[in-house]
Tab-separated table of C-alpha atoms and ligand atoms in Angstrom:
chain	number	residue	atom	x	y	z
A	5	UNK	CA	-0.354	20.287	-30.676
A	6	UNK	CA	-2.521	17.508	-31.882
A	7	UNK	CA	-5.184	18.117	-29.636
A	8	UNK	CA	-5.445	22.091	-31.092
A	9	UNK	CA	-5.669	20.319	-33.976
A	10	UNK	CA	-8.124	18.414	-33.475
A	11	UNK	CA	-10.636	20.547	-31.990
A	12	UNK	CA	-9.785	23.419	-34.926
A	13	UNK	CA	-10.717	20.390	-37.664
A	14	UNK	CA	-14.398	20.045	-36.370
A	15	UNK	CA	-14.740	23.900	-35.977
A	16	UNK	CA	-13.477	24.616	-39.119
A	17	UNK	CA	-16.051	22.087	-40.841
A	18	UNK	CA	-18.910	23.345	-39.258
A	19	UNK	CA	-18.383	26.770	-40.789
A	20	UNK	CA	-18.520	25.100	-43.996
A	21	UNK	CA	-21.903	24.718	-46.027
A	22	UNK	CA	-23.403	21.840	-45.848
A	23	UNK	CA	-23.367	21.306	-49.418
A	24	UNK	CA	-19.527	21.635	-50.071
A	25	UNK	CA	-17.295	23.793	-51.774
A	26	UNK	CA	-19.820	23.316	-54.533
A	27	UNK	CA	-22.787	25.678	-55.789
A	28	UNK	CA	-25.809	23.965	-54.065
A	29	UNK	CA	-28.297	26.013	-56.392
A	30	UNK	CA	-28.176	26.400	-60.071
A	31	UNK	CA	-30.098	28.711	-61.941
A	32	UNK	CA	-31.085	27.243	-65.514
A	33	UNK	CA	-32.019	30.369	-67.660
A	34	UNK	CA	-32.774	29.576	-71.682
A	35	UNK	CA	-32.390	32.269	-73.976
A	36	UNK	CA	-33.144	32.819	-77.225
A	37	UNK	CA	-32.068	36.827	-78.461
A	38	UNK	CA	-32.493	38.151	-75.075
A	39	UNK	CA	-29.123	40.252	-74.762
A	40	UNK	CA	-30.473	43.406	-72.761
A	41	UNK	CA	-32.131	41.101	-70.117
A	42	UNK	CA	-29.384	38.816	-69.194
A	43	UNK	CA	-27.648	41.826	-67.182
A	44	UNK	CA	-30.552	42.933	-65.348
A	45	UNK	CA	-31.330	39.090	-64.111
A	46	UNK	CA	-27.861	38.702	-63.025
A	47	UNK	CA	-28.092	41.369	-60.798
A	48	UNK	CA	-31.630	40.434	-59.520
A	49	UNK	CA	-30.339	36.818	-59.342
A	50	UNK	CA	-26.805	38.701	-57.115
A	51	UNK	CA	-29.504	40.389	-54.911
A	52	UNK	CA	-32.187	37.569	-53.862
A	53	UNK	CA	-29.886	35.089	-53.505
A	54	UNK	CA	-27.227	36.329	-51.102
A	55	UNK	CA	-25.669	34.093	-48.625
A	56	UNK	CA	-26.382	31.089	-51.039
A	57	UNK	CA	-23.667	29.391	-53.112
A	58	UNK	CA	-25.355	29.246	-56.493
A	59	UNK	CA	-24.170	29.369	-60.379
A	60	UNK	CA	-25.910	30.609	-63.588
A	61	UNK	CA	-25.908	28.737	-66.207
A	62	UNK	CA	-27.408	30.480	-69.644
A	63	UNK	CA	-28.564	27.790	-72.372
A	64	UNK	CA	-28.470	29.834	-75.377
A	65	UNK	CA	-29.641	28.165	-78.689
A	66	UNK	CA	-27.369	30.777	-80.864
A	67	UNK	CA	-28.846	33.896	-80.381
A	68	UNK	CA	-28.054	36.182	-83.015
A	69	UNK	CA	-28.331	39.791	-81.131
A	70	UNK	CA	-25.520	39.131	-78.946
A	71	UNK	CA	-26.488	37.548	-75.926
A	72	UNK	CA	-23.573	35.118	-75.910
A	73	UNK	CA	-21.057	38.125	-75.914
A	74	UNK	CA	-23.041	39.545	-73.026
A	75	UNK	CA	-22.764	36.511	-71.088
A	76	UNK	CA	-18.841	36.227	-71.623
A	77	UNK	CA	-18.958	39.720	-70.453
A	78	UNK	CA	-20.686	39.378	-67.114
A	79	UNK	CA	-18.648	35.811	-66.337
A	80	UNK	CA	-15.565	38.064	-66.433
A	81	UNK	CA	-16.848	39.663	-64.065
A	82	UNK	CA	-18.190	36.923	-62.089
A	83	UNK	CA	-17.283	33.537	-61.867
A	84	UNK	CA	-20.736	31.833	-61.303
A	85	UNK	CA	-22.176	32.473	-64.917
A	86	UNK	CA	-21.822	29.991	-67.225
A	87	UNK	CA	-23.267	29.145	-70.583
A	88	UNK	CA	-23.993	26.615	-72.599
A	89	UNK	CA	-24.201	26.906	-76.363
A	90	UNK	CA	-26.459	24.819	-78.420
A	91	UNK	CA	-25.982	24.963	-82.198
A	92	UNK	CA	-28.983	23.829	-84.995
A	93	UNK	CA	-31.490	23.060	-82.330
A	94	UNK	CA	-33.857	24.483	-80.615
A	95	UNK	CA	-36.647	24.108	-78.271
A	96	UNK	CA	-37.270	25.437	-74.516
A	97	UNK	CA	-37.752	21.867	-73.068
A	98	UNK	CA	-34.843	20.587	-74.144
A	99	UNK	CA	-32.670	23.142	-73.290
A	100	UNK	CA	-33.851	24.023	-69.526
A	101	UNK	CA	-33.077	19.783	-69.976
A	102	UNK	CA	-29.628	19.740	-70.699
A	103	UNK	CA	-28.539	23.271	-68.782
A	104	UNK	CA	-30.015	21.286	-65.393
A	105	UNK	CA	-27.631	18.113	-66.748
A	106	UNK	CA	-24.736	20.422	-67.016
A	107	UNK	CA	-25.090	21.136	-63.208
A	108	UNK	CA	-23.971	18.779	-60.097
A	109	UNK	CA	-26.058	21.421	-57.460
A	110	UNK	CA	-28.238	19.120	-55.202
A	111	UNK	CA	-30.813	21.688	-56.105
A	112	UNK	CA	-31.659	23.316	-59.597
A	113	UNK	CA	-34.289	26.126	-60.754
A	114	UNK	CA	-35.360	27.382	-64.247
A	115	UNK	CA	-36.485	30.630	-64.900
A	116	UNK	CA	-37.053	32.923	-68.211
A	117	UNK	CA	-34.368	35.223	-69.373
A	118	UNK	CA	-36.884	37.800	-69.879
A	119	UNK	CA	-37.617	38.781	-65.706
A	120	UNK	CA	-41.300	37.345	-66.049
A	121	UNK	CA	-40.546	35.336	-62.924
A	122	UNK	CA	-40.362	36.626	-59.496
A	123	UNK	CA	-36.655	36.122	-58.348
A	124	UNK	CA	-37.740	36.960	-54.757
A	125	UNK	CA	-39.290	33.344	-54.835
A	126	UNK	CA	-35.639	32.004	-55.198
A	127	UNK	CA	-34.533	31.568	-51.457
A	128	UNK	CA	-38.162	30.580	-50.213
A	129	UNK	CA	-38.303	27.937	-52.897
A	130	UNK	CA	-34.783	26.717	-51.735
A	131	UNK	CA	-35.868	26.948	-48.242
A	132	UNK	CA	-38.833	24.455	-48.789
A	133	UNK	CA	-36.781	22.077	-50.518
A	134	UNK	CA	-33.780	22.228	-47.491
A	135	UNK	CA	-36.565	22.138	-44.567
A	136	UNK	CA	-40.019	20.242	-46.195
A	137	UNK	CA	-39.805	16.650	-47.512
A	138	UNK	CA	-40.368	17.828	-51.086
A	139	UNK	CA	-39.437	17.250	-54.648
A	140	UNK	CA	-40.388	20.305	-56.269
A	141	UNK	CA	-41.445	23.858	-55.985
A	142	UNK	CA	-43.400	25.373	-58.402
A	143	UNK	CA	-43.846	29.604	-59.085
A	144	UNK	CA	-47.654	29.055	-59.896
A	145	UNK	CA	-49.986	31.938	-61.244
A	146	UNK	CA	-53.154	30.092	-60.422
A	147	UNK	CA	-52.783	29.640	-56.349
A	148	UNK	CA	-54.266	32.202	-53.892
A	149	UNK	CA	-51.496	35.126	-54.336
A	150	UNK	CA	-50.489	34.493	-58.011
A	151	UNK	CA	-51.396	36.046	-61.431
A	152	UNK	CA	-50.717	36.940	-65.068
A	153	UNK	CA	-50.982	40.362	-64.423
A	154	UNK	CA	-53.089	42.261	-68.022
A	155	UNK	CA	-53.154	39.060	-70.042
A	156	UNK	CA	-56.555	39.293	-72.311
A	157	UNK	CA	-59.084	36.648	-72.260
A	158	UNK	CA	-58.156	34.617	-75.220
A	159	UNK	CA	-54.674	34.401	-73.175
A	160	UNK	CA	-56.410	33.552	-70.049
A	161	UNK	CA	-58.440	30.850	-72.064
A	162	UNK	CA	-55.991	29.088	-74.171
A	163	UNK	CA	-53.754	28.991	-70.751
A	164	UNK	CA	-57.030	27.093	-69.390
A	165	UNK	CA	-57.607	24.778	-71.885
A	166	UNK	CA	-54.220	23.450	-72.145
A	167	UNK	CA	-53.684	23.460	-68.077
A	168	UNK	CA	-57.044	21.018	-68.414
A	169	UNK	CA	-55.719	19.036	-71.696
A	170	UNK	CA	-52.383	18.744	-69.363
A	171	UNK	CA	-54.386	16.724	-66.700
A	172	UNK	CA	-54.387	13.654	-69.274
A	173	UNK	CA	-50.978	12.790	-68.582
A	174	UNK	CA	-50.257	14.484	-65.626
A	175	UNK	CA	-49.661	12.009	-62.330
A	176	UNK	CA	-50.220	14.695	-59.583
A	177	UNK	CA	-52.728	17.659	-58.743
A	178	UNK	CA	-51.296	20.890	-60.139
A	179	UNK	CA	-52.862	24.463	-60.057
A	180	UNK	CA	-49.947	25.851	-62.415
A	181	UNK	CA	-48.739	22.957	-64.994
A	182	UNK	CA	-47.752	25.672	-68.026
A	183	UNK	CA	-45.208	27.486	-65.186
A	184	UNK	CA	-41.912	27.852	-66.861
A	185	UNK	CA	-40.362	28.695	-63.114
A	186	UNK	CA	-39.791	26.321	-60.586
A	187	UNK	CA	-36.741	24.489	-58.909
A	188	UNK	CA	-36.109	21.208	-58.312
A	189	UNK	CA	-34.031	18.507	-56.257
A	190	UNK	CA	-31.568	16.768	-58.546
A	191	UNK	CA	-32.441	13.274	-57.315
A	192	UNK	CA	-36.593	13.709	-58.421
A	193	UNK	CA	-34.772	15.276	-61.644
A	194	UNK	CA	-32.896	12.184	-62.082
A	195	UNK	CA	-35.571	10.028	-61.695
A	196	UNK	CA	-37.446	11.940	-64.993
A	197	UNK	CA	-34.910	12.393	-67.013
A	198	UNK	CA	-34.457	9.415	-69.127
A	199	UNK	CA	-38.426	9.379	-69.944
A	200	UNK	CA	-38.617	13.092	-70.882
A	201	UNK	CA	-39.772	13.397	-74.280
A	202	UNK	CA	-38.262	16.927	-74.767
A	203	UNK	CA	-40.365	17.803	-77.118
A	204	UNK	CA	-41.951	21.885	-77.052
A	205	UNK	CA	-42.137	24.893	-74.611
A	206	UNK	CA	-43.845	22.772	-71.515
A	207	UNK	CA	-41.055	21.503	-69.339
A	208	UNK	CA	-43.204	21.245	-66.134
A	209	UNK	CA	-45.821	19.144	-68.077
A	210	UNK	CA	-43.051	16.580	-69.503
A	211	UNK	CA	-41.383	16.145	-65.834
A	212	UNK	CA	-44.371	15.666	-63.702
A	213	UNK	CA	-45.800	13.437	-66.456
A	214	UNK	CA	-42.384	11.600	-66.562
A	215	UNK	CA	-41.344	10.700	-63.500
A	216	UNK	CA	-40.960	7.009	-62.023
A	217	UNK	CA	-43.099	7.817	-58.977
A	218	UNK	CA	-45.271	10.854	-58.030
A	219	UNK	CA	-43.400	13.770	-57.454
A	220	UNK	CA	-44.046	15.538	-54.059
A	221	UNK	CA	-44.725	19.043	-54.990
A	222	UNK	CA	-45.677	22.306	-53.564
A	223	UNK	CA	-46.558	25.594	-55.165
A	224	UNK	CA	-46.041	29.320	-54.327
A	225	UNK	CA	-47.680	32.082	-55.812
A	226	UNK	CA	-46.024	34.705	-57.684
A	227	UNK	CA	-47.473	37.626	-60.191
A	228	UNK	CA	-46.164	37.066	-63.763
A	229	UNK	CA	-44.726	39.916	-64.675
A	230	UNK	CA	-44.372	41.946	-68.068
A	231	UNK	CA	-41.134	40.909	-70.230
A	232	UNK	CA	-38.324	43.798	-70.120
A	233	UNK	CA	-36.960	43.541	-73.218
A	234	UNK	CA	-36.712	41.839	-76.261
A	235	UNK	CA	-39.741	39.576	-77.807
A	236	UNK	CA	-41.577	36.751	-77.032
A	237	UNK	CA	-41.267	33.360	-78.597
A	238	UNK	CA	-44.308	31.677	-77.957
A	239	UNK	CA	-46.306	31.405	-81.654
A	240	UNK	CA	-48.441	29.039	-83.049
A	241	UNK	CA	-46.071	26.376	-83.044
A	242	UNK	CA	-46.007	26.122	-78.985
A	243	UNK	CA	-49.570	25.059	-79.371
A	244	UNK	CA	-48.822	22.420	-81.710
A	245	UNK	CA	-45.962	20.919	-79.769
A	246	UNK	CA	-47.593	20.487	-76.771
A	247	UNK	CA	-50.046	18.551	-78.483
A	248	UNK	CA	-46.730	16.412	-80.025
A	249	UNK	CA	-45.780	16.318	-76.238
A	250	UNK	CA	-49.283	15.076	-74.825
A	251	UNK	CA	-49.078	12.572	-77.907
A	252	UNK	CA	-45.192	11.173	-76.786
A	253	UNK	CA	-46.476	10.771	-73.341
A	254	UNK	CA	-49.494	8.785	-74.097
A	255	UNK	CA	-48.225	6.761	-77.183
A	256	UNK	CA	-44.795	7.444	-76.578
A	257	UNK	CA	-44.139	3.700	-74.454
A	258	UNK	CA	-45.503	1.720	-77.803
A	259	UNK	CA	-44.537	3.900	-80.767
A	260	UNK	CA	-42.260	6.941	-81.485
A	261	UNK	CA	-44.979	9.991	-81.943
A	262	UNK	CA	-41.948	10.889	-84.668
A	263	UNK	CA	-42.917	7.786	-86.534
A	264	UNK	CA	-46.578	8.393	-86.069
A	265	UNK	CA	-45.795	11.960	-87.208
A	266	UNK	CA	-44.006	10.640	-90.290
A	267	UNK	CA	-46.585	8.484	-91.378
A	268	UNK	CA	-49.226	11.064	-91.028
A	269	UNK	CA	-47.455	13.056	-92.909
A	270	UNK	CA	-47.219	10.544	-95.429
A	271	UNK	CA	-50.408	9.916	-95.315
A	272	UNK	CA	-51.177	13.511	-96.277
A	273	UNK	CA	-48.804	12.667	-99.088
A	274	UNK	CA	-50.889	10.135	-101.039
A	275	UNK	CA	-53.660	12.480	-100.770
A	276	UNK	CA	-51.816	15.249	-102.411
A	277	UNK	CA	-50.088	12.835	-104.818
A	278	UNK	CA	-53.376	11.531	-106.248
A	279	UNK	CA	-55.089	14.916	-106.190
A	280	UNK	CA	-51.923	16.434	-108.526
A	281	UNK	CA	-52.490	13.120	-110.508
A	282	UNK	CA	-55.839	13.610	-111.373
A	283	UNK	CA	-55.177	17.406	-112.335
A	284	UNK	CA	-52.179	16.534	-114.686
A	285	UNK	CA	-54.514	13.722	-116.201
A	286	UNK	CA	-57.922	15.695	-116.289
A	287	UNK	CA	-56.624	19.465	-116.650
A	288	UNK	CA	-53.398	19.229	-118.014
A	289	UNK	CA	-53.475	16.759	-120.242
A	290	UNK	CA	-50.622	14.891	-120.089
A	291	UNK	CA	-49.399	11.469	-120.443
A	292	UNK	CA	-50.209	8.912	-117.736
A	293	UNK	CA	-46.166	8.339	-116.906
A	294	UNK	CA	-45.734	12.196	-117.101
A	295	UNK	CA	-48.417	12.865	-114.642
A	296	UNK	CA	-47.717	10.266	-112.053
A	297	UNK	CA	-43.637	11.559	-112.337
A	298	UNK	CA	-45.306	15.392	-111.722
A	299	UNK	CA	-47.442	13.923	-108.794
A	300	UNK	CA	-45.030	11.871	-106.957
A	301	UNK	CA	-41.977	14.371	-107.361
A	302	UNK	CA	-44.829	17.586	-105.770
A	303	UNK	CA	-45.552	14.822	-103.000
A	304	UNK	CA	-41.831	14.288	-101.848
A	305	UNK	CA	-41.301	17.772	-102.012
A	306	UNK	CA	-44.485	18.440	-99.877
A	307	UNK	CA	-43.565	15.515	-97.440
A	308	UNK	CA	-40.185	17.158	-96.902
A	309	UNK	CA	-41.498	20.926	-96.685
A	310	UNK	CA	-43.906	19.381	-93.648
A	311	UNK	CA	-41.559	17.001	-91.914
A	312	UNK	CA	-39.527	19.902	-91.706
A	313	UNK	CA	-41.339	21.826	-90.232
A	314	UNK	CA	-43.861	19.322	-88.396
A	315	UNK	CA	-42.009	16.452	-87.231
A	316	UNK	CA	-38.287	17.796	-86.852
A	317	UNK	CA	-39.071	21.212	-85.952
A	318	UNK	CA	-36.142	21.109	-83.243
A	319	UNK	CA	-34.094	20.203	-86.106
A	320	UNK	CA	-35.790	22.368	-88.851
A	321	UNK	CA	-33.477	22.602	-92.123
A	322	UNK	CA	-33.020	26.629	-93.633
A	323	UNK	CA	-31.407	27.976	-96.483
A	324	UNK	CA	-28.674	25.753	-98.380
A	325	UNK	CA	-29.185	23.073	-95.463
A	326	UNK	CA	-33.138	22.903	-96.990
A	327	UNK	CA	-32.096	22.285	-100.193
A	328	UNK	CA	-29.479	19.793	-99.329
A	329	UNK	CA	-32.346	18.235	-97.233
A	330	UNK	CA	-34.251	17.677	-99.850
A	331	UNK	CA	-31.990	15.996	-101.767
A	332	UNK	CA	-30.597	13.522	-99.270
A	333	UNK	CA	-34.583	12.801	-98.554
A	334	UNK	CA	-35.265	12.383	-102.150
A	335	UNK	CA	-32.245	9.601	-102.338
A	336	UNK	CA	-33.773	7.853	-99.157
A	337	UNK	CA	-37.094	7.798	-100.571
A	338	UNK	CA	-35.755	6.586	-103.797
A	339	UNK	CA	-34.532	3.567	-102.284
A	340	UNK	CA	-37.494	3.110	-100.381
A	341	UNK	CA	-39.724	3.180	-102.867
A	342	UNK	CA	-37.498	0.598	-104.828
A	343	UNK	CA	-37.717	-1.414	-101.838
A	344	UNK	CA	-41.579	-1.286	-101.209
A	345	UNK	CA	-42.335	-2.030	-105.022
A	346	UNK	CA	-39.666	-5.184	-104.666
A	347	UNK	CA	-41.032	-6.251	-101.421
A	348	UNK	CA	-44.681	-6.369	-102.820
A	349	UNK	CA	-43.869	-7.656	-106.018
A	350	UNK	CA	-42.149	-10.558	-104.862
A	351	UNK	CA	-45.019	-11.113	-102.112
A	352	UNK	CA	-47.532	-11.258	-104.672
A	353	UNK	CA	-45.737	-13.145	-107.124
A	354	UNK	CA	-44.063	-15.747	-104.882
A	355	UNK	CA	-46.003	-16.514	-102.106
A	356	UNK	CA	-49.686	-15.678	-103.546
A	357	UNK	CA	-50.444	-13.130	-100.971
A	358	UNK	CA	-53.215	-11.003	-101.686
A	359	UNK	CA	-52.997	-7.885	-103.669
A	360	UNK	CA	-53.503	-5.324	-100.595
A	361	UNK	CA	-51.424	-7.729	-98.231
A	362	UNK	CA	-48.754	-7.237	-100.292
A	363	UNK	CA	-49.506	-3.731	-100.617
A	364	UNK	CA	-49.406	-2.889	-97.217
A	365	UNK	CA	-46.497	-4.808	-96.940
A	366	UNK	CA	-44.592	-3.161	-99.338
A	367	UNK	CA	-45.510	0.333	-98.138
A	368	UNK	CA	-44.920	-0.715	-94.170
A	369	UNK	CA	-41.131	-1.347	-95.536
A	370	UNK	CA	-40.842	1.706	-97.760
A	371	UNK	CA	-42.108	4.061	-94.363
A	372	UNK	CA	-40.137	2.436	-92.120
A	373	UNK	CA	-37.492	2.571	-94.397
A	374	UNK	CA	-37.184	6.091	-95.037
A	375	UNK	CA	-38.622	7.440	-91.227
A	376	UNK	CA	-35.116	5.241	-90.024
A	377	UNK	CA	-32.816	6.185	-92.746
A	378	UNK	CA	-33.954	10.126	-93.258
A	379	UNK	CA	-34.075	10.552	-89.189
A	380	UNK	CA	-30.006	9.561	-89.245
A	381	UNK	CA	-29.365	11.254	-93.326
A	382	UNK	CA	-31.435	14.214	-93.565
A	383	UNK	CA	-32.531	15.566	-90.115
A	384	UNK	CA	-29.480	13.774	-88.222
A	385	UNK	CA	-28.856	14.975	-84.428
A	386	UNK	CA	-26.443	17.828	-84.338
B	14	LIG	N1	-32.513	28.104	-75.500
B	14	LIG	C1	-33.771	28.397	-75.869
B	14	LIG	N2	-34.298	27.753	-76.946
B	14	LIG	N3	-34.470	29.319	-75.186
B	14	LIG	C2	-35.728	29.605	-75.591
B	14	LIG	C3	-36.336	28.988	-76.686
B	14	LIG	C4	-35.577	28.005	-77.404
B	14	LIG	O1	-36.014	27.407	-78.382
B	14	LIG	N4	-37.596	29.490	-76.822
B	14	LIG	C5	-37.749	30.402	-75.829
B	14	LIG	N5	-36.613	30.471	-75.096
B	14	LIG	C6	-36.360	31.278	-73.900
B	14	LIG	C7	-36.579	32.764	-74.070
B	14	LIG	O2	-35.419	33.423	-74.514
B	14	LIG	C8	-36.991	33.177	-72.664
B	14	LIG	O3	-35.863	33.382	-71.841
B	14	LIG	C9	-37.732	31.964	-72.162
B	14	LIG	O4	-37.294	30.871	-72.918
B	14	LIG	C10	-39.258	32.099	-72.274
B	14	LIG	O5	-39.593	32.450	-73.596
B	14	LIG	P1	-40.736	33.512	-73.916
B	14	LIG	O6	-40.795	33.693	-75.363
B	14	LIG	O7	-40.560	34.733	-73.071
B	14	LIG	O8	-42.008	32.689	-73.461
B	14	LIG	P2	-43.342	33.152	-72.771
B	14	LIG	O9	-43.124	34.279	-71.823
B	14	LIG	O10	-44.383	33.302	-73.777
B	14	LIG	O11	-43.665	31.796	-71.961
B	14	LIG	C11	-43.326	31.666	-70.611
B	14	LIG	O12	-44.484	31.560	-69.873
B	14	LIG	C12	-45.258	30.414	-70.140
B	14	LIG	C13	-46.499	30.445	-69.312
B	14	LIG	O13	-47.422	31.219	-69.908
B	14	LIG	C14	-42.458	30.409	-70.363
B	14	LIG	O14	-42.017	30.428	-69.038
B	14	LIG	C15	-43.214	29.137	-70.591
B	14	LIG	O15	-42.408	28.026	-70.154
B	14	LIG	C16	-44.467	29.177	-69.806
B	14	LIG	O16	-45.235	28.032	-70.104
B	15	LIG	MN1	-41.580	35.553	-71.577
C-alpha cells in the first residue's frame, strides 16, 4: 500500500504546474469609462491564453459609465476577474502600479482596456520570460514588425520626441519606451517598485528608469491597433506629466519635484501678486493696505487654482471639495505667512542679519511650511 502510494505522490505532482495552484500570469488592465471594452478583452484574454493559469485584475479609478458593474458581471461568470477600485485618484502609472501589487503571479502584464494591444503577444511574451533569462518583454511599435497603424505626423512626432527626451533617464537601449503593453517578472518588478515615482501615463519609462540594476529586456513587435470603444484619455496633461516624471527621476534623489513644483508655483505667485498690486495702486486707486489685501488674497487663490491642477493633479480637488480646498489652504498659508514675517523679524532684529538674509529666511520657512502642512490638510492621500 505504501509503495502505490508513493509512486502515485510523484506522478500526481508532476501533472501539476509548475507554478502552483496559483495564477502564474496576471493581466493588469486600467480603466477609466471603458464599459463596452472590458467584455470583448475578456474574451480575447479567454482565447490567447488557454492552457495558462492567469487572473484579470481591472484597476478602475471610478468610472462613471459603468464599467465596475460590468466587471462584477463577467467575475460571476468567471472566477479569474478581479478589480480593484481606486477612489479620488487618478493616474495610469499608478494604477497599472498598484493592480501588479495586488497580484502574487511570478509573472505580470499590463495592457489597455481599450484592445489597442495585440493579445496574441500574451503567451509568446510569457514564453520568453519561462525559457530566456529575461526581465521584461516589451509589445514595441518601433521594432521590425510593429506599428501605429494611421497615426498622423504630429502623432508620429510628438511620440519621437518624447521616446528621445525618455533616453535622459532611461538605463537601457529601448526602441519602444512610451509602450503601455508589456509583462514583467515579479522579482525585476520588485526591485523598481519602491523608486517609482508614479507620477503620469508612462509606466515603462518610470520602471526601466527605476530599477536597482539594468533590467534585461527584450521587445516584440506588434501593430497598435484602433481603440473599440469609448474615448481616449491622453490630453495635454500627459505631456506635462511626463515632463513632472523626467523631472522626479533626475531631481527626484535630492528634492521632491512636488516641492520644486510648489515653489514654482509660488514663485509665479509673487509675480501675479505684485502685478495685481501695482494695478489696484496705479488703476484702481485704492489705498496701499487695500491693494496689497486685493493682491495677496488673488495670489492664494491663483496658487491654489494651479497646485491643483499642476502639482496634485492625481489628487485634483472638484466641486464642494475645491472650495473646501481653498479654505483649508488659505488657513495653512495664514499661518505660514505669520510664521515667515516672525521668523524674519526676529532675524533682523535680534541677531543683525541682513535684510534679504532674513528675507529669504523667513520665506524658506513660510514655503516649507505650507508645501508640508497643505500636502497632509488640503490635498491629503486618499
Ligand atoms: N485607472 C486608470 N486611471 N486608468 C486610466 C487612466 C487613469 O487615470 N487614464 C487612462 N486609463 C486607462 C484607459 O481606460 C485605457 O484602458 C488605458 O488606460 C489607456 O488609455 P488611453 O486613453 O486609451 O491611452 P492611449 O491609447 O492614448 O495611450 C496608450 O498608448 C500610449 C502609446 O502611445 C497607453 O498604452 C499609453 O501607456 C501609451 O504610452
Ligand atoms: Mn488607447
Amino acid at each position: 500500500m505504501a509503495l502505490v502510494e508513493a509512486s502515485v505522490v510523484p506522478d500526481d505532482h508532476a501533472a501539476k504546474p509548475a507554478h502552483g495552484p496559483g495564477p502564474e500570469l496576471t493581466v493588469v488592465i486600467p480603466t477609466m469609462n471603458e464599459r463596452d471594452n472590458v467584455a470583448p478583452l475578456v474574451e480575447r484574454l479567454d482565447h490567447a491564453l488557454a492552457g495558462v493559469a492567469w487572473e484579470a485584475i481591472f484597476v478602475d479609478d471610478d468610472s462613471t459609465d459603468g464599467t465596475r458593474e460590468e466587471i462584477g458581471r463577467l467575475s460571476r461568470i468567471d472566477g479569474r476577474i478581479r478589480c480593484l477600485h481606486r477612489i479620488g485618484r487618478r493616474g495610469l502609472s499608478s494604477a497599472c502600479i498598484e493592480g501588479i501589487q495586488a497580484s502574487l503571479a511570478p509573472f505580470v502584464a499590463v495592457m489597455d482596456a481599450d484592445l489597442q494591444h495585440d493579445e496574441a503577444l500574451l503567451p509568446r511574451m510569457l514564453d520568453c520570460l519561462r525559457q530566456e533569462p529575461l526581465d521584461l518583454v516589451v509589445g514595441s511599435r518601433y521594432v521590425e514588425g510593429g506599428g501605429v497603424g494611421n497615426w498622423d505626423k504630429r502623432r508620429v512626432g510628438i511620440s519621437g520626441f518624447a521616446t528621445r527626451l525618455g533616453r535622459l533617464v532611461l538605463k537601457v537601449e529601448i526602441a519602444d519606451p512610451m509602450s503601455g503593453f508589456f509583462m514583467i517578472r515579479r522579482d525585476a518588478f520588485d526591485r523598481a517598485v519602491r523608486s517609482m515615482s508614479a507620477v503620469g501615463f508612462k509606466i515603462l519609462v518610470d520602471l526601466l528608469a527605476s530599477s536597482s540594476r539594468p533590467v534585461r529586456l527584450k521587445e516584440l513587435p506588434y501593430q497598435f491597433r484602433e481603440r473599440h470603444a469609448g474615448e481616449s484619455k491622453l490630453d495635454a496633461f500627459v505631456a506635462w506629466e511626463y515632463l513632472v516624471l523626467l523631472a522626479d527621476k533626475l531631481l527626484g534623489p535630492y528634492v521632491p519635484v512636488r516641492f520644486v513644483l510648489f515653489s514654482m508655483v509660488g514663485g509665479i505667485g509673487v509675480v501675479a501678486h505684485l502685478i495685481v498690486l501695482w494695478l489696484s495702486l496705479n488703476l484702481a486707486h485704492l489705498a496701499f493696505a487695500l491693494s496689497q489685501g486685493v493682491a495677496a488674497g488673488m495670489a492664494m487663490i491663483g496658487n491654489f487654482t494651479l497646485n491643483n491642477f499642476l502639482t496634485y493633479s492625481d489628487r485634483r480637488l472638484k466641486g464642494w471639495n475645491f472650495l473646501k480646498g481653498l479654505v483649508s489652504f488659505a488657513a495653512v498659508c495664514g499661518v505660514g505667512y505669520a510664521g515667515n514675517v516672525g521668523v524674519a523679524k526676529y532675524l533682523f532684529d535680534n541677531q543683525s542679519s541682513s535684510w534679504w538674509l532674513a528675507g529669504i529666511a523667513g520665506a524658506a520657512i513660510g514655503s516649507v511650511w505650507n508645501y508640508a502642512v497643505s500636502s497632509v490638510v488640503t490635498w491629503k492621500r486618499k
